[in-house]
């Protein structure tokens, strides 16, 4: 089966510009996650969706970040306006269910550089 | 609250030598534990996971890990390193009612010929 697809793979923008990342999860996976991975660190959860509902967005900086998962499949993560400190890798993951034992499958990530 | 500490941000071994990557966790509930591997410019791939049952867990590519509750550890081992094992390895814990993974800071494994 196809894995988690993310685009673009790389993005370079100037600060204060908007940027959007897209994720297509594995078919049949109801739970979708967005993670932020800073250089030299492990991923940190930004937001979790169960179907189209955002059930955990406590770590999402809502002043500049937004996300949506229309129709409970694809998802988009947006930053507006971007800041220098947003330079990082943004990972999308999906799992079949939402239990703590579920395996999360990760996409290749979008590497963002803000100049 | 849960946390993961990976001892050693860099580990270097010779090809054919034992690989040991250390992971200690903290969790207020019975943990589920995971090891992921990340190759350059790629996403994370699951190596193995502990949920319940047998405490020695075997994964892909010859890796295994042992859950030791008394030591709050979940160290990753492989008897004989290959050059292709060079990557970054992440330990993660999930212990809440849903699948929020808390990751360690990662260990970069270098394999020398």
Coordinates of N, CA, C and O in Angstrom, one line a residue, chain B residues 14-112:
Chain B
X14 N 32.0 -0.2 15.0 CA 32.6 -0.8 13.8 C 31.6 -1.8 13.2 O 30.8 -2.4 13.9
X15 N 31.7 -2.0 11.9 CA 30.9 -2.9 11.2 C 31.1 -4.3 11.8 O 32.3 -4.7 12.1
X16 N 30.0 -5.0 12.2 CA 30.1 -6.3 12.8 C 30.1 -6.3 14.3 O 29.9 -7.3 15.0
X17 N 30.2 -5.1 14.9 CA 30.2 -4.9 16.4 C 28.7 -4.8 16.9 O 27.8 -4.6 16.1
X18 N 28.6 -5.0 18.2 CA 27.3 -4.9 18.8 C 26.8 -3.5 18.8 O 27.6 -2.5 19.1
X19 N 25.5 -3.3 18.5 CA 24.9 -2.0 18.6 C 24.1 -1.9 19.9 O 23.2 -2.8 20.1
X20 N 24.2 -0.9 20.7 CA 23.4 -0.7 21.9 C 23.1 0.8 22.0 O 23.9 1.6 22.1
X21 N 21.8 1.0 21.8 CA 21.3 2.4 21.9 C 20.3 2.4 23.2 O 19.4 1.7 23.3
X22 N 20.6 3.4 24.1 CA 19.9 3.4 25.3 C 18.7 4.3 25.4 O 18.8 5.4 24.8
X23 N 17.7 3.9 26.0 CA 16.5 4.6 26.2 C 15.9 4.4 27.5 O 15.6 3.3 27.9
X24 N 15.6 5.5 28.3 CA 14.9 5.4 29.5 C 13.6 6.3 29.4 O 13.7 7.3 28.8
X25 N 12.6 5.8 30.0 CA 11.3 6.6 29.9 C 10.8 6.9 31.3 O 11.1 6.3 32.3
X26 N 9.8 7.8 31.3 CA 9.1 8.1 32.5 C 7.6 8.2 32.0 O 7.3 8.9 31.0
X27 N 6.7 7.5 32.8 CA 5.3 7.5 32.4 C 4.5 7.2 33.7 O 4.9 6.3 34.4
X28 N 3.4 7.9 33.8 CA 2.6 7.7 35.0 C 1.6 6.6 34.8 O 0.9 6.2 35.7
X29 N 1.5 6.1 33.6 CA 0.6 4.9 33.2 C 1.5 3.9 32.6 O 2.6 4.2 32.1
X30 N 1.0 2.6 32.5 CA 1.7 1.6 31.8 C 2.1 2.1 30.4 O 1.2 2.5 29.6
X31 N 3.3 2.0 30.0 CA 3.8 2.6 28.7 C 3.7 1.6 27.6 O 3.7 0.4 27.7
X32 N 3.5 2.2 26.4 CA 3.7 1.6 25.2 C 5.0 2.2 24.6 O 5.1 3.4 24.6
X33 N 5.9 1.4 24.1 CA 7.2 1.9 23.7 C 7.6 1.6 22.3 O 7.3 0.5 21.8
X34 N 8.2 2.5 21.7 CA 8.5 2.4 20.2 C 10.0 2.8 20.0 O 10.5 3.7 20.6
X35 N 10.5 2.1 18.9 CA 11.8 2.6 18.4 C 11.5 2.9 16.9 O 11.0 2.0 16.2
X36 N 11.9 4.1 16.4 CA 11.8 4.5 15.0 C 13.2 4.8 14.5 O 14.1 5.2 15.3
X37 N 13.4 4.6 13.2 CA 14.7 4.9 12.6 C 14.4 6.0 11.5 O 13.3 5.9 10.8
X38 N 15.3 6.9 11.4 CA 15.2 8.0 10.4 C 16.4 8.1 9.5 O 17.5 8.4 10.1
X39 N 16.3 7.8 8.2 CA 17.4 8.0 7.3 C 17.4 9.4 6.8 O 16.4 10.1 6.8
X40 N 18.5 9.9 6.3 CA 18.6 11.3 5.9 C 17.5 11.7 4.9 O 17.2 10.9 4.0
X41 N 16.8 12.8 5.2 CA 15.8 13.3 4.3 C 14.6 12.3 4.1 O 13.9 12.4 3.1
X42 N 14.4 11.5 5.1 CA 13.2 10.6 5.1 C 12.4 10.7 6.3 O 12.9 11.3 7.3
X43 N 11.2 10.2 6.3 CA 10.4 10.1 7.5 C 10.9 9.0 8.4 O 11.8 8.3 8.2
X44 N 10.1 8.9 9.5 CA 10.5 7.9 10.5 C 9.8 6.5 10.1 O 8.7 6.5 9.7
X45 N 10.6 5.5 10.3 CA 10.1 4.1 10.1 C 10.1 3.3 11.3 O 11.1 3.3 12.1
X46 N 9.1 2.6 11.6 CA 9.0 1.8 12.8 C 9.9 0.6 12.8 O 9.9 -0.1 11.8
X47 N 10.8 0.5 13.8 CA 11.6 -0.7 13.9 C 11.0 -1.8 14.8 O 11.0 -2.9 14.4
X48 N 10.4 -1.4 15.9 CA 9.7 -2.3 16.8 C 8.9 -1.6 17.8 O 9.1 -0.3 18.0
X49 N 8.0 -2.3 18.5 CA 7.2 -1.7 19.5 C 6.9 -2.7 20.6 O 6.8 -3.9 20.3
X50 N 6.8 -2.2 21.8 CA 6.3 -3.0 22.9 C 4.9 -2.5 23.4 O 4.7 -1.3 23.6
X51 N 4.0 -3.5 23.4 CA 2.6 -3.1 23.9 C 2.4 -3.9 25.2 O 2.4 -3.3 26.3
X52 N 2.1 -5.1 25.1 CA 2.0 -6.0 26.3 C 2.6 -7.3 26.0 O 2.9 -7.6 24.8
X53 N 2.7 -8.2 27.0 CA 3.2 -9.5 26.8 C 4.7 -9.6 26.9 O 5.3 -9.0 27.8
X54 N 5.3 -10.3 26.0 CA 6.7 -10.6 26.0 C 7.5 -9.3 26.1 O 7.3 -8.4 25.3
X55 N 8.5 -9.3 27.0 CA 9.2 -8.1 27.2 C 10.4 -8.0 26.2 O 10.9 -6.9 26.1
X56 N 10.8 -9.0 25.6 CA 11.8 -9.0 24.5 C 11.1 -8.9 23.2 O 10.4 -9.8 22.8
X57 N 11.3 -7.8 22.5 CA 10.6 -7.5 21.3 C 11.6 -7.6 20.1 O 12.6 -6.9 20.2
X58 N 11.2 -8.3 19.1 CA 12.1 -8.4 17.9 C 11.5 -7.5 16.8 O 10.2 -7.4 16.6
X59 N 12.4 -6.8 16.1 CA 11.9 -5.9 15.1 C 12.5 -6.2 13.7 O 13.0 -7.3 13.5
X60 N 12.4 -5.2 12.8 CA 13.0 -5.4 11.5 C 14.5 -5.2 11.5 O 15.1 -4.6 12.4
X61 N 15.2 -5.7 10.5 CA 16.6 -5.5 10.2 C 17.5 -6.1 11.4 O 18.6 -5.6 11.6
X62 N 17.0 -7.1 12.1 CA 17.8 -7.7 13.1 C 17.8 -7.0 14.5 O 18.6 -7.4 15.4
X63 N 17.1 -6.0 14.6 CA 17.0 -5.2 15.9 C 16.1 -5.9 16.9 O 15.1 -6.5 16.5
X64 N 16.4 -5.7 18.2 CA 15.5 -6.1 19.2 C 15.6 -5.2 20.4 O 16.6 -4.4 20.5
X65 N 14.6 -5.2 21.3 CA 14.7 -4.3 22.5 C 14.0 -5.1 23.6 O 13.1 -5.9 23.4
X66 N 14.4 -4.8 24.8 CA 13.9 -5.4 26.0 C 13.3 -4.4 26.9 O 13.9 -3.4 27.3
X67 N 12.0 -4.6 27.2 CA 11.3 -3.7 28.2 C 11.7 -4.2 29.6 O 11.4 -5.3 30.0
X68 N 12.2 -3.3 30.4 CA 12.6 -3.6 31.8 C 11.9 -2.5 32.6 O 12.3 -1.4 32.8
X69 N 10.8 -3.0 33.2 CA 9.9 -2.0 34.0 C 10.7 -1.5 35.2 O 10.6 -0.3 35.6
X70 N 11.4 -2.4 35.9 CA 12.1 -2.0 37.1 C 13.2 -1.0 36.8 O 13.5 -0.2 37.7
X71 N 13.7 -1.0 35.6 CA 14.8 0.0 35.3 C 14.2 1.1 34.4 O 15.0 2.0 34.0
X72 N 12.9 1.1 34.1 CA 12.2 2.0 33.2 C 13.1 2.2 31.9 O 13.4 3.4 31.5
X73 N 13.5 1.1 31.3 CA 14.4 1.2 30.2 C 13.8 0.4 29.0 O 13.0 -0.5 29.2
X74 N 14.2 0.7 27.8 CA 13.8 0.0 26.6 C 15.0 0.2 25.6 O 14.9 0.8 24.6
X75 N 16.1 -0.4 25.9 CA 17.3 -0.3 25.1 C 17.2 -1.1 23.8 O 16.7 -2.2 23.8
X76 N 17.8 -0.6 22.8 CA 17.7 -1.2 21.4 C 19.1 -1.8 21.2 O 20.1 -1.2 21.4
X77 N 19.1 -3.1 20.7 CA 20.3 -3.8 20.4 C 20.3 -4.5 19.0 O 19.2 -4.8 18.5
X78 N 21.5 -4.7 18.5 CA 21.6 -5.5 17.3 C 23.0 -6.2 17.4 O 24.0 -5.5 17.7
X79 N 23.1 -7.5 17.3 CA 24.3 -8.2 17.5 C 25.5 -7.8 16.6 O 26.6 -7.7 17.0
X80 N 25.2 -7.5 15.4 CA 26.2 -7.2 14.4 C 25.8 -6.0 13.5 O 24.9 -6.2 12.7
X81 N 26.5 -4.9 13.6 CA 26.2 -3.7 12.8 C 26.5 -3.9 11.4 O 27.6 -4.4 11.0
X82 N 25.7 -3.3 10.5 CA 25.9 -3.2 9.1 C 26.1 -1.7 8.7 O 25.5 -0.9 9.4
X83 N 26.8 -1.5 7.7 CA 26.9 -0.1 7.2 C 25.6 0.6 7.0 O 25.4 1.8 7.2
X84 N 24.6 -0.2 6.5 CA 23.3 0.3 6.2 C 22.5 0.7 7.5 O 21.4 1.3 7.4
X85 N 23.0 0.4 8.7 CA 22.3 0.7 9.9 C 22.6 2.2 10.3 O 22.0 2.7 11.2
X86 N 23.5 2.8 9.6 CA 23.8 4.2 9.9 C 22.6 5.1 9.7 O 22.1 5.2 8.6
X87 N 22.1 5.7 10.7 CA 20.9 6.5 10.7 C 20.7 7.2 12.0 O 21.5 7.0 12.9
X88 N 19.6 7.9 12.2 CA 19.2 8.4 13.5 C 18.1 7.6 14.1 O 17.1 7.2 13.4
X89 N 18.2 7.3 15.3 CA 17.2 6.4 16.0 C 16.5 7.1 17.1 O 17.1 7.8 17.9
X90 N 15.2 7.0 17.1 CA 14.3 7.7 18.1 C 13.6 6.7 18.9 O 12.9 5.8 18.4
X91 N 13.6 6.8 20.2 CA 12.8 6.1 21.2 C 11.6 7.0 21.5 O 11.7 8.2 21.6
X92 N 10.4 6.3 21.6 CA 9.2 7.1 21.9 C 8.3 6.3 22.9 O 8.3 5.1 22.9
X93 N 7.5 7.1 23.7 CA 6.6 6.4 24.6 C 5.2 7.0 24.4 O 5.0 8.1 24.0
X94 N 4.2 6.1 24.5 CA 2.8 6.5 24.4 C 2.1 5.8 25.6 O 2.2 4.6 25.7
X95 N 1.5 6.6 26.4 CA 0.9 6.0 27.6 C -0.5 6.6 28.0 O -1.1 6.1 29.0
X96 N -0.9 7.5 27.3 CA -2.2 8.1 27.6 C -3.3 7.3 26.9 O -3.1 6.3 26.3
X97 N -4.5 7.8 27.0 CA -5.6 7.0 26.4 C -5.6 7.1 24.9 O -6.4 6.4 24.3
X98 N -4.8 7.9 24.3 CA -4.8 8.0 22.9 C -3.3 8.0 22.5 O -2.4 8.1 23.3
X99 N -3.1 8.0 21.2 CA -1.7 7.8 20.7 C -0.8 9.0 20.6 O -0.3 9.3 19.5
X100 N -0.6 9.7 21.7 CA 0.3 10.8 21.6 C 1.7 10.3 21.9 O 2.0 9.8 23.0
X101 N 2.6 10.3 20.9 CA 3.9 9.9 21.1 C 4.8 11.0 21.6 O 4.8 12.1 21.1
X102 N 5.6 10.7 22.6 CA 6.6 11.6 23.1 C 8.0 11.0 22.8 O 8.3 9.8 23.2
X103 N 8.7 11.7 22.0 CA 10.0 11.2 21.5 C 11.2 11.7 22.3 O 11.2 12.7 22.9
X104 N 12.2 10.8 22.3 CA 13.5 11.3 22.8 C 14.2 12.2 21.8 O 13.7 12.4 20.7
X105 N 15.4 12.7 22.1 CA 16.0 13.6 21.3 C 16.8 13.0 20.1 O 17.3 13.6 19.3
X106 N 16.9 11.6 20.1 CA 17.5 10.9 19.0 C 18.9 10.6 19.3 O 19.7 11.3 20.0
X107 N 19.4 9.5 18.7 CA 20.8 9.0 18.7 C 21.2 8.8 17.3 O 20.6 8.0 16.6
X108 N 22.3 9.4 16.9 CA 22.8 9.2 15.6 C 23.8 8.1 15.7 O 24.8 8.1 16.4
X109 N 23.6 7.0 14.9 CA 24.5 5.9 14.8 C 25.4 5.9 13.6 O 24.9 6.1 12.5
X110 N 26.7 5.9 13.8 CA 27.7 5.8 12.8 C 28.3 4.5 12.8 O 28.7 3.9 13.8
X111 N 28.4 3.9 11.6 CA 29.1 2.6 11.5 C 30.3 2.7 10.6 O 30.3 3.1 9.5
X112 N 31.5 2.3 11.2 CA 32.7 2.4 10.5 C 33.1 1.1 9.9 O 32.8 0.0 10.5

